[in-house]
Short mmCIF file of C-alpha atoms and ligand atoms in Angstrom, two decimals:
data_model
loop_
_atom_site.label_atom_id
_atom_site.label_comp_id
_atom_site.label_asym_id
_atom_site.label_seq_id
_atom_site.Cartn_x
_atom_site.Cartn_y
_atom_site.Cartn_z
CA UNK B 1 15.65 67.39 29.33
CA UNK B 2 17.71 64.93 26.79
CA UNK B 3 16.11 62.53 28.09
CA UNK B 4 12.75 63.21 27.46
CA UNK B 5 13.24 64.21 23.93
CA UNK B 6 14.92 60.66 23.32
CA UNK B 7 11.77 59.03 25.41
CA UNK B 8 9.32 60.96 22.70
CA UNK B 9 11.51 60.48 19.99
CA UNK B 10 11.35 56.84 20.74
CA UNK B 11 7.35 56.98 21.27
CA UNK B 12 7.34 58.57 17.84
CA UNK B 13 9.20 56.34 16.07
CA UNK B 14 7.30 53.65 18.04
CA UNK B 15 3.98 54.67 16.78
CA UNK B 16 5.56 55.26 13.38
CA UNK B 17 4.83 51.43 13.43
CA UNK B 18 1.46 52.15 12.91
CA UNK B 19 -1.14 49.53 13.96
CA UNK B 20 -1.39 47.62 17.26
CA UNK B 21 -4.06 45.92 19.21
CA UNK B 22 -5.42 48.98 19.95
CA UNK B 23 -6.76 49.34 16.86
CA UNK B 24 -8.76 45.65 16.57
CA UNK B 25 -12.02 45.27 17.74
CA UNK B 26 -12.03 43.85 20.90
CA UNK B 27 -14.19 41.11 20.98
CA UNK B 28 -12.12 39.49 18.45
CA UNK B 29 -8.70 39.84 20.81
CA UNK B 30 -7.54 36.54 21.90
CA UNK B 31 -9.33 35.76 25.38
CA UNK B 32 -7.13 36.05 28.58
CA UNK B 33 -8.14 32.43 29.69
CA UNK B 34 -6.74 30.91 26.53
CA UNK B 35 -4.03 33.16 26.59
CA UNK B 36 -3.05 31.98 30.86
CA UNK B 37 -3.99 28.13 29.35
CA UNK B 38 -0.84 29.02 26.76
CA UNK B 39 1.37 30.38 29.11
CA UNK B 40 0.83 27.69 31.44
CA UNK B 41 2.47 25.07 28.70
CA UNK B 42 6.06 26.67 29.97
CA UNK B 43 7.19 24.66 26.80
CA UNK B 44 7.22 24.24 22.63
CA UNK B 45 9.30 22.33 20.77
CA UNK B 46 10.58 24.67 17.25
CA UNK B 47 11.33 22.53 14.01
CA UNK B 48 13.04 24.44 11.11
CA UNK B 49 12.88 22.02 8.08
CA UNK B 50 13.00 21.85 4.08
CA UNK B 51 14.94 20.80 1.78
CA UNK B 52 17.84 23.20 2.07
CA UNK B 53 18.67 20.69 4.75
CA UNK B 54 20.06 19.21 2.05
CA UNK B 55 22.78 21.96 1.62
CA UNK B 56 23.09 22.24 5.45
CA UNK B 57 22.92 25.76 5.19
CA UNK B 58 20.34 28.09 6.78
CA UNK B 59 16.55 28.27 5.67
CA UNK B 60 15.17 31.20 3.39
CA UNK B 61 18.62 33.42 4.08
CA UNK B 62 20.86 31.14 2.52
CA UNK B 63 19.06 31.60 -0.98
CA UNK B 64 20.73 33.54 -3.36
CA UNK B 65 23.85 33.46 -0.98
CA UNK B 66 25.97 30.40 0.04
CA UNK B 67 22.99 28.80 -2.42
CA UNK B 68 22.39 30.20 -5.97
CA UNK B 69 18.72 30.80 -6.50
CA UNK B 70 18.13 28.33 -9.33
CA UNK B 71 20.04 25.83 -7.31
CA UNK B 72 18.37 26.42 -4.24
CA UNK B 73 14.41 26.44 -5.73
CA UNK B 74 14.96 23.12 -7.23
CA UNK B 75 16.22 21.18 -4.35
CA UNK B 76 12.78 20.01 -3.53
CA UNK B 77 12.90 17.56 -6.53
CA UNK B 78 15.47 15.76 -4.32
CA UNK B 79 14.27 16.09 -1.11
CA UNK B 80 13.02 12.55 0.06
CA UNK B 81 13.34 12.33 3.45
CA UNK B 82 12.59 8.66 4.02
CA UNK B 83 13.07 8.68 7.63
CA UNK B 84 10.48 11.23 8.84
CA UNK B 85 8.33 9.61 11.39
CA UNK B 86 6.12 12.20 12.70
CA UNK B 87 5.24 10.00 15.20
CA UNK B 88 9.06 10.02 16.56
CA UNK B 89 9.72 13.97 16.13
CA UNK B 90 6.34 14.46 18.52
CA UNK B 91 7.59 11.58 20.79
CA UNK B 92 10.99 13.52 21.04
CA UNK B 93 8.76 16.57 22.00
CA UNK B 94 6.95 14.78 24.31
CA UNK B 95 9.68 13.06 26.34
CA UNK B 96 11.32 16.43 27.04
CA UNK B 97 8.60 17.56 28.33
CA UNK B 98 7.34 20.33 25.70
CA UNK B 99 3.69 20.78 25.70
CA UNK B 100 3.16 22.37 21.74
CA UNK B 101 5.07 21.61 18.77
CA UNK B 102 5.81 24.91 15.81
CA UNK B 103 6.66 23.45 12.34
CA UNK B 104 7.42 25.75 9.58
CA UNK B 105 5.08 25.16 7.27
CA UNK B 106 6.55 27.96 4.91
CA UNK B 107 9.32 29.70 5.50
CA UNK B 108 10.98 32.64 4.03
CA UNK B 109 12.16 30.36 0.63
CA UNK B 110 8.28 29.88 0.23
CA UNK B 111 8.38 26.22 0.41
CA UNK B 112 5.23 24.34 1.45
CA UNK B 113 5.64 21.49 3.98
CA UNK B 114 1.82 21.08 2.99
CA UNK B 115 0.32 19.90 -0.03
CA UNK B 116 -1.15 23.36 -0.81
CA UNK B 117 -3.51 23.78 -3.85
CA UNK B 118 -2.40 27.44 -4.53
CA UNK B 119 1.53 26.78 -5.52
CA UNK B 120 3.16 23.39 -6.77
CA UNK B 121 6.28 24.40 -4.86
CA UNK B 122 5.27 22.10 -2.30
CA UNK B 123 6.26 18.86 -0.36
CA UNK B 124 3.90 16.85 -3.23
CA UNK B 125 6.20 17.71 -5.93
CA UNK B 126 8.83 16.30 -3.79
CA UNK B 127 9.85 11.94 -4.03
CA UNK B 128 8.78 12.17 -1.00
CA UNK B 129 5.02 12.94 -1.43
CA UNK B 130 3.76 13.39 1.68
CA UNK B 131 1.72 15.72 4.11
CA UNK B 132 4.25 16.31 6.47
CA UNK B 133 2.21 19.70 7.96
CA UNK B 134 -0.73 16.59 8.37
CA UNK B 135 1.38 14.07 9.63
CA UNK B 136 2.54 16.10 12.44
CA UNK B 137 -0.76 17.64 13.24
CA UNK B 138 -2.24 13.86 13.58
CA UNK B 139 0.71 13.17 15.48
CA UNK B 140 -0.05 15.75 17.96
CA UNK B 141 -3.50 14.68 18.90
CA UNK B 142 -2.03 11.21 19.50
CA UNK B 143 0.35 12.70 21.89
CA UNK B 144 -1.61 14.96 23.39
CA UNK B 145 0.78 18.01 22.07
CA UNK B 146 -0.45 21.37 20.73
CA UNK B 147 -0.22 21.58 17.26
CA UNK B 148 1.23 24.81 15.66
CA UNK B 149 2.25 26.31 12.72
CA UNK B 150 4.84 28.64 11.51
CA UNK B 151 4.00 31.18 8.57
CA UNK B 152 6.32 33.51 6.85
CA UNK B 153 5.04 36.50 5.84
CA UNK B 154 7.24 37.49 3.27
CA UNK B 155 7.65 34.96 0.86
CA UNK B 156 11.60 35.54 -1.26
CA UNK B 157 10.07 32.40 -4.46
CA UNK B 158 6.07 33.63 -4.57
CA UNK B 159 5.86 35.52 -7.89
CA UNK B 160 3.79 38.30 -5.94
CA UNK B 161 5.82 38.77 -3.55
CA UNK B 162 8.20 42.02 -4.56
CA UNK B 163 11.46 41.07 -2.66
CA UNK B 164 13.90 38.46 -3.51
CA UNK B 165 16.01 38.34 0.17
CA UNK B 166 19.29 40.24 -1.01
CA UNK B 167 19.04 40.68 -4.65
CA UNK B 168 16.90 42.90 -7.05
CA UNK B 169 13.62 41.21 -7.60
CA UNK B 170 12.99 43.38 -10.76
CA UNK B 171 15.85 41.44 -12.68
CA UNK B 172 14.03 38.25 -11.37
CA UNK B 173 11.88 37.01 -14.50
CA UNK B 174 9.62 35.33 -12.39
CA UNK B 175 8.39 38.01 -10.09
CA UNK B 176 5.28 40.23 -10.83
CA UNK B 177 5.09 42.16 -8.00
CA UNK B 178 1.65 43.08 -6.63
CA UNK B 179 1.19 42.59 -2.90
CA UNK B 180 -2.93 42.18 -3.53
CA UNK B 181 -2.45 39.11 -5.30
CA UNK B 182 -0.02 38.09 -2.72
CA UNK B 183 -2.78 38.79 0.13
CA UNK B 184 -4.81 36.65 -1.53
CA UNK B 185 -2.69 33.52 -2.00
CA UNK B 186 -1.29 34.12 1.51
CA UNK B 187 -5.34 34.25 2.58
CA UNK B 188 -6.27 30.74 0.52
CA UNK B 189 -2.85 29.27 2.09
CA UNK B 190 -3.59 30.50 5.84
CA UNK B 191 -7.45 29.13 5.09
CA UNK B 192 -6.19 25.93 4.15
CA UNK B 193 -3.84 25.71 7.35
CA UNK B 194 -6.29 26.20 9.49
CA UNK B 195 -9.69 24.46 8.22
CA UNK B 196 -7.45 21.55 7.69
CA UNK B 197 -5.18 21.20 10.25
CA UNK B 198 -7.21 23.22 13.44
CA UNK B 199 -3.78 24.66 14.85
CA UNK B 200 -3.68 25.65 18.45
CA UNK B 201 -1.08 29.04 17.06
CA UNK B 202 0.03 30.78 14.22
CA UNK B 203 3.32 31.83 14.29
CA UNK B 204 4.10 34.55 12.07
CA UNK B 205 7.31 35.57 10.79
CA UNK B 206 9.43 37.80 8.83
CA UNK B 207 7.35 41.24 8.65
CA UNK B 208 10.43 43.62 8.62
CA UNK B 209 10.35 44.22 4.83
CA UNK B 210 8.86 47.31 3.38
CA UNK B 211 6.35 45.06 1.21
CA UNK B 212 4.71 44.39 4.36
CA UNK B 213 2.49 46.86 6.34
CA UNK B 214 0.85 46.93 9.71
CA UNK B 215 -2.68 47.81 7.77
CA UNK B 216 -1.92 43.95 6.33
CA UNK B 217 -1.15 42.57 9.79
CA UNK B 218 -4.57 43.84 10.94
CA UNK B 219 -6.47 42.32 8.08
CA UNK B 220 -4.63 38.97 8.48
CA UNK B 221 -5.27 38.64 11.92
CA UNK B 222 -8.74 39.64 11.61
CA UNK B 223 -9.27 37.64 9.13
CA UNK B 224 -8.12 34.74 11.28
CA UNK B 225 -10.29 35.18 13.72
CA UNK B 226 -12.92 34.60 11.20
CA UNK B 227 -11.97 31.14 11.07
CA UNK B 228 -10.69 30.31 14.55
CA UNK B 229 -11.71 32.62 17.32
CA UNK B 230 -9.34 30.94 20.01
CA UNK B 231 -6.29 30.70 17.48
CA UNK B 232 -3.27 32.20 19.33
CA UNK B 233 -1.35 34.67 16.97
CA UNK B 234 2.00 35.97 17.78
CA UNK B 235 3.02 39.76 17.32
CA UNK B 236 5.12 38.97 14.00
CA UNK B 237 2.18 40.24 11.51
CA UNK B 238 3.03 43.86 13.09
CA UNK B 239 5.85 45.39 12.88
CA UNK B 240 6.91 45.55 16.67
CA UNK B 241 8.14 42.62 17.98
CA UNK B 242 11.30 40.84 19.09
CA UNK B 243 10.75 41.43 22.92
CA UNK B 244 11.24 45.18 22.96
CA UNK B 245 11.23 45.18 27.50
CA UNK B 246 7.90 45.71 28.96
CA UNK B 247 6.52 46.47 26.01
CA UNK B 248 2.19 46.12 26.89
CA UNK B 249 -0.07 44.17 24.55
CA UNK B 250 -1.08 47.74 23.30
CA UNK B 251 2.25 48.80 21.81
CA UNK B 252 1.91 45.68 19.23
CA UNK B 253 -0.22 43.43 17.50
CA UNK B 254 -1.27 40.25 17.97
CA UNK B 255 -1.31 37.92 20.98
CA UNK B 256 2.24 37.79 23.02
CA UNK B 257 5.95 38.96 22.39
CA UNK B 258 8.49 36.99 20.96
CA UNK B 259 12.19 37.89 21.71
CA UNK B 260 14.61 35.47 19.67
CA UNK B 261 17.34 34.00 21.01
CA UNK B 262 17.42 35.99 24.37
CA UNK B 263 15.64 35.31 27.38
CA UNK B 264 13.28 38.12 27.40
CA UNK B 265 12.45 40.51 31.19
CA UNK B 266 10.11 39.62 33.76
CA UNK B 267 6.96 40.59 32.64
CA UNK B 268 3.74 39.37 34.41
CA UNK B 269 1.47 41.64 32.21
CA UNK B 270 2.84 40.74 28.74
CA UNK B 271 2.34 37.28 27.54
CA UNK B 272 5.89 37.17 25.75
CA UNK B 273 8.07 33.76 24.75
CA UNK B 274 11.73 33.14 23.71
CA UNK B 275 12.12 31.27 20.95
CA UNK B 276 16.13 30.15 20.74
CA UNK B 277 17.51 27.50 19.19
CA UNK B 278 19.35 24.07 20.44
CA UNK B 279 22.31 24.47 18.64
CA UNK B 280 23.08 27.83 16.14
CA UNK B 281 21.20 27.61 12.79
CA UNK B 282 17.89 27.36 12.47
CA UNK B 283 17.41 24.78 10.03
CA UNK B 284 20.17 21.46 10.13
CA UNK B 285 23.92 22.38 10.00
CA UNK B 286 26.65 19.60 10.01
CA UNK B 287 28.94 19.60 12.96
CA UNK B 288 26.38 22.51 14.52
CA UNK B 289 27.60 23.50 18.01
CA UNK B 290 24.59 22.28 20.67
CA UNK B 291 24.20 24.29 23.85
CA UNK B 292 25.29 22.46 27.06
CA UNK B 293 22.60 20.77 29.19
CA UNK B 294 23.74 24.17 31.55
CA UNK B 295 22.40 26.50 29.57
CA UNK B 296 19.33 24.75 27.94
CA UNK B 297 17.98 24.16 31.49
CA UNK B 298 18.68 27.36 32.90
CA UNK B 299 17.45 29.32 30.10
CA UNK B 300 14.26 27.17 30.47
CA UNK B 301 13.80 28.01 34.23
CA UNK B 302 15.14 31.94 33.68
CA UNK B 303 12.64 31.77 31.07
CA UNK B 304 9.79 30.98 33.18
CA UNK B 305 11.04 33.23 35.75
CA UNK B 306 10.69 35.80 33.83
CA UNK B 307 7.23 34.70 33.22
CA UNK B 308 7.34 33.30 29.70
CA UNK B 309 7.81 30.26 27.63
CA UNK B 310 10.48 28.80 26.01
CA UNK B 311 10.48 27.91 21.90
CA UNK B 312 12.77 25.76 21.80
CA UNK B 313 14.43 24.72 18.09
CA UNK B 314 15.85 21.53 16.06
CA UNK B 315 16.77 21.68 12.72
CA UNK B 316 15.85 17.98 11.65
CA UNK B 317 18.09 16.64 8.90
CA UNK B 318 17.58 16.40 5.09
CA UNK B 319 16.56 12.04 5.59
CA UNK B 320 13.62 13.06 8.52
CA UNK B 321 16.17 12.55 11.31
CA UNK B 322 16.32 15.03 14.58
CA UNK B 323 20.27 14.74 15.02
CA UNK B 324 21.31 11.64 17.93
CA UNK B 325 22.19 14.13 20.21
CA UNK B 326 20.11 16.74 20.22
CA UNK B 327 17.39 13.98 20.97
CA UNK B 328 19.71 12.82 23.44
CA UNK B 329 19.56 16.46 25.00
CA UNK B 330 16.04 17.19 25.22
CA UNK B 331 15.59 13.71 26.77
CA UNK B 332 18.10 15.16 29.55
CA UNK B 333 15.42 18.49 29.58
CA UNK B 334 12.80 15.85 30.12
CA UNK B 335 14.33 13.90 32.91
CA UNK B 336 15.06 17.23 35.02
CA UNK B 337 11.42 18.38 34.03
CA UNK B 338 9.95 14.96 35.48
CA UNK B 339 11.50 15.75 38.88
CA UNK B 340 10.84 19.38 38.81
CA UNK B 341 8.46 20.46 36.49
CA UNK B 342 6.04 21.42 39.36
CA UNK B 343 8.52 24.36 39.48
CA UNK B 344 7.91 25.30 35.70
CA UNK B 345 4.85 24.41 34.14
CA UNK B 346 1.58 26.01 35.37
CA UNK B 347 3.49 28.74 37.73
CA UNK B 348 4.01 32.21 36.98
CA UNK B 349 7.26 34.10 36.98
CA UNK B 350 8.83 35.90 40.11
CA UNK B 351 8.41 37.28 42.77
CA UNK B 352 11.93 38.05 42.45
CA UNK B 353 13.00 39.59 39.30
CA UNK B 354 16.00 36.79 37.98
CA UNK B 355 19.73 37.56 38.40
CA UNK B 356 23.21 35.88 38.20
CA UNK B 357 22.46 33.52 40.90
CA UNK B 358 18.82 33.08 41.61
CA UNK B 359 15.38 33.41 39.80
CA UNK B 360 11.85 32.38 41.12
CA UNK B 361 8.42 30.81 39.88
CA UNK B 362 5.33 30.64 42.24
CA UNK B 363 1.99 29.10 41.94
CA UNK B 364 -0.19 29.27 45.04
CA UNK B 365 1.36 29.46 48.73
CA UNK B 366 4.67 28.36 47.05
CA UNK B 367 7.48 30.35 45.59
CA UNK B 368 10.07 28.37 43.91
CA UNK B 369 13.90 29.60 44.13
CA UNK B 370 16.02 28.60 40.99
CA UNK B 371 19.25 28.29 42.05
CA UNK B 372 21.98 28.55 39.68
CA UNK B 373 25.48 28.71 41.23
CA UNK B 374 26.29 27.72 44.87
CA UNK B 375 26.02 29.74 47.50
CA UNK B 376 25.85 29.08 51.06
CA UNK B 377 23.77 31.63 52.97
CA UNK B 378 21.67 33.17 50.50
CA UNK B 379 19.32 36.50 51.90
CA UNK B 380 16.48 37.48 49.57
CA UNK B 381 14.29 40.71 50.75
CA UNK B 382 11.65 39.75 52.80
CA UNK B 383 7.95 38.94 50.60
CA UNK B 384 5.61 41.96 51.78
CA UNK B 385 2.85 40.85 53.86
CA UNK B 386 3.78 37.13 53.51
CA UNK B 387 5.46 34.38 56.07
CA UNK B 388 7.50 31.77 54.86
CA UNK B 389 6.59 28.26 57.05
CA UNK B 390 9.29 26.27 55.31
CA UNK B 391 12.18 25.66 53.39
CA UNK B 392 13.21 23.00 51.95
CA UNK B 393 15.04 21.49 48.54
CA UNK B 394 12.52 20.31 46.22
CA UNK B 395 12.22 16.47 46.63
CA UNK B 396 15.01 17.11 49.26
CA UNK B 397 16.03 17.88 52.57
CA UNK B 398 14.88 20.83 54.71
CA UNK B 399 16.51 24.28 54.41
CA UNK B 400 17.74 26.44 57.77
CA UNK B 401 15.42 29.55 57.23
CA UNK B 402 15.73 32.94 58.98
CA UNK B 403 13.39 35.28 58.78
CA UNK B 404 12.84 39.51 59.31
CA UNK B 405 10.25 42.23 58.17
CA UNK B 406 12.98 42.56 55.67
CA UNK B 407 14.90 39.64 54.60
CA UNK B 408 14.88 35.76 54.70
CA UNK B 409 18.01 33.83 54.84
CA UNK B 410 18.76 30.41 53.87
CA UNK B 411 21.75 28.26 54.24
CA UNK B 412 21.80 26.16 51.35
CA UNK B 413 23.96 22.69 50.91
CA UNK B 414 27.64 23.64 50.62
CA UNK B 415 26.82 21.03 47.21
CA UNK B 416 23.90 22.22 45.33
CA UNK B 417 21.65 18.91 44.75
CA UNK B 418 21.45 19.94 40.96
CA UNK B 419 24.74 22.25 39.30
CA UNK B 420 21.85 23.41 36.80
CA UNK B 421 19.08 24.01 38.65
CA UNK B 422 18.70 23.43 42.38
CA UNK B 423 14.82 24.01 43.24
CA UNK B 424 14.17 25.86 46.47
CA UNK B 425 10.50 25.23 47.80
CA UNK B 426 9.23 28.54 50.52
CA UNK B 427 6.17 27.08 51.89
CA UNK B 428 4.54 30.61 52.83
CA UNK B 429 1.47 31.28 55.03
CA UNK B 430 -0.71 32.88 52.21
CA UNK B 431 -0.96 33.14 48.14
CA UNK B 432 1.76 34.82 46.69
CA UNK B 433 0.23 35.43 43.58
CA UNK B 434 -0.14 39.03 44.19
CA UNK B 435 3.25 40.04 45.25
CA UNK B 436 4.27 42.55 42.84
CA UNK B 437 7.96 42.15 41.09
CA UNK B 438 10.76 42.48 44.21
CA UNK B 439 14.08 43.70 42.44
CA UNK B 440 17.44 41.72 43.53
CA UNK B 441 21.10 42.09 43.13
CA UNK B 442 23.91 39.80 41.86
CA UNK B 443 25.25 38.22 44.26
CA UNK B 444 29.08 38.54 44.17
O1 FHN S 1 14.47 35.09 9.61
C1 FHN S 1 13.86 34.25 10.58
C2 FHN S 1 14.80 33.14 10.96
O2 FHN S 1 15.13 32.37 9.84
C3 FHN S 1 14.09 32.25 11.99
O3 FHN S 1 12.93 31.67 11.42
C4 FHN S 1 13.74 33.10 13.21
C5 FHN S 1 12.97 32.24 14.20
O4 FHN S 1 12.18 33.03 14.97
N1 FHN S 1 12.91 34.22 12.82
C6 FHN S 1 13.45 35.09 11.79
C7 FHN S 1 14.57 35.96 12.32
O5 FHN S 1 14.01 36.87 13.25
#
């Protein structure tokens, strides 16, 4: 009986969030086919920049803390990063194998990376003096990467905009608060992102504050449509978001689900994709811890297990630079993806729902087996209605296969070919696109 009260309890509160998809018109919902052409990228690259790179603390949250407000707004009129190449940062994308590219364009400290004619806090009042939003975006097409843009939606410098991140914007002088005005410069800036710079996505960000409501996240995504009809939009202009399991495309609004920094649940109704980043701030950090090779590639494959794509983030430093090594890293990503990448991009996630050990993609009469720790006889339940022909490691040898009604066994190489990601190929006798989710145990 408890139970059930906390299940509607948590409906309640759930539709306390107020508007999802449901209540769009559907003809303006982001089409399934451009949706599956997304999801089939596997792959962005994130870039968190400004110039509170040049305080090496982190975007937007650092205002008004480990930065003083007056401090903070004016380091644009020494930001002059003389060693952006766009041309480099999308070539860096590009060799590891990302597909789309997500700059933020404005973040939470209401910074434009755009020369944008409704504020002057932009990257022209910088030395610097250039389009970097444009730079990228041409960059892109040369590359033959998806171009996309991050948006905050709350906004700590605009005038209109009634919060100030921690303090009390009411003792802030320069605030006026009135969120209509605030619609409408968000409107002109979003207009101007998109007529000049034809993004592929919108990604939307920081909705949590009370400023913001989900009868605002309708018209803004409406309004979008006006503009672009195929322009993906994640779920951050509602208020649900952040990967809440299984939730359906009903239960928020916009186009997929975007946990952060976790690798979100197998899902093959949900579009959904984990954005994470390389090392642990957002924006550049000196000395910033970077994740082992490890764990980026096996959060990429787990990732696309689970049916979803990876957002993966730099934090470029204050003179254009992506840090040595974190280039050096994705390059690694790139290499493996080269071999393997059959195994990633273009599949879908499962049939095996991903544990400790194991975790599978499949794309036509193929299910791939991610294999992330050795073990020598592996036995996976059998795949309902389906024969496996052969096994064998991806660009490898052959794989001893036994097979039941209700299990197939392997015995894998005492040496896994790859310690981050061996690829097991099951060469099956029909499409396993069908095969609904198959749960699995660790394997002690
Ligand atoms: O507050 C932001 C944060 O700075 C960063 O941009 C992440 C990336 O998705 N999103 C928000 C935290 O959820």
């Amino acid at each position: 009986m408890k139970r059930i009260a906390i299940l509607c309890l948590m409906l309640l509160t759930f539709n306390s969030y107020g508007q999802t998809n449901a209540q769009l018109d559907p003809k303006i919902l982001t089409s399934k086919a451009v949706m599956d052409q997304f999801m089939d990228l596997r792959f962005g690259m994130f870039i968190h920049w400004g110039p509170v790179t040049l305080r090496g603390t982190e975007i937007g949250w650092s205002r008004h803390k480990e930065v003083a407000a007056a401090d903070y707004d004016t380091l644009y009129k020494a930001f002059n990063p003389v060693l952006f190449n766009a041309d480099e940062w999308v070539k860096t994308a590009s060799d590891a194998g990302m597909k789309y590219l997500t700059i933020t364009a404005k973040h939470h400290d209401g910074f434009c990376l755009w020369p944008s004619a409704y504020t002057d806090y932009n990257i022209m009042s910088t030395p610097f003096k250039k389009d970097v939003v444009g730079l990228l975006a041409k960059a892109c097409k040369k590359y033959h990467i998806k171009f996309c843009i991050y948006y905050s939606v709350l906004d700590w410098y605009n005038e209109y905009y009634p919060f100030d991140n921690t303090t009390d914007a009411t003792k802030d002088p320069r605030k006026k608060p009135d969120m209509e005005k605030y619609l409408v410069y968000m409107k002109n800036q979003l207009k101007e992102l998109v007529t000049h710079y034809d993004p592929y996505m919108l990604w939307f960000d920081g909705p949590w504050e009370t400023a913001w409501t989900p009868a605002m996240g309708l018209d803004i995504y409406t309004y979008l449509k006006t503009l672009k009809k195929d322009l993906i939009i994640n779920n951050r202009l509602g208020k649900t978001f952040a990967g809440t399991e299984a939730v359906g495309t009903d239960r928020f609004l916009g186009d997929y689900d975007t946990p952060e920094q976790r690798i979100g649940g197998l899902n093959m109704d949900t579009p959904w994709e984990t954005c994470m980043t390389i090392c642990e701030q957002w924006s550049w950090k000196p000395n910033d811890k970077m994740k082992s090779l490890n764990t980026c590639l096996q959060t990429l494959a787990k990732v696309a297990c689970g049916n979803g794509n990876l957002l993966f983030n730099v934090g470029p430093r204050a003179d254009g630079r992506i840090e040595p090594a974190q280039v050096a890293r994705l390059k690694e990503m790139g290499q493996w993806l080269k071999q393997y990448g059959a195994a990633v991009y273009n599949t879908h996630g499962g049939p095996y729902y991903p544990n400790d050990t194991y975790a599978a993609t499949r794309s036509g009469k193929k299910v791939y087996l991610h294999i992330f720790k050795p073990v020598e006889k592996l036995t996976l339940p059998a795949l309902p209605g389906v024969k496996v022909n052969k096994a064998y490691v991806m660009k490898g040898a052959a794989v001893a296969l036994q097979q039941t009604d209700d299990a197939i066994t392997l015995t894998l190489p005492a040496v896994l070919p790859d310690a981050n990601d061996t690829v097991i190929v099951l060469e099956t006798d029909k499409s396993v696109a069908a095969i609904a989710p198959i749960k699995t145990v660790n394997i002690k």
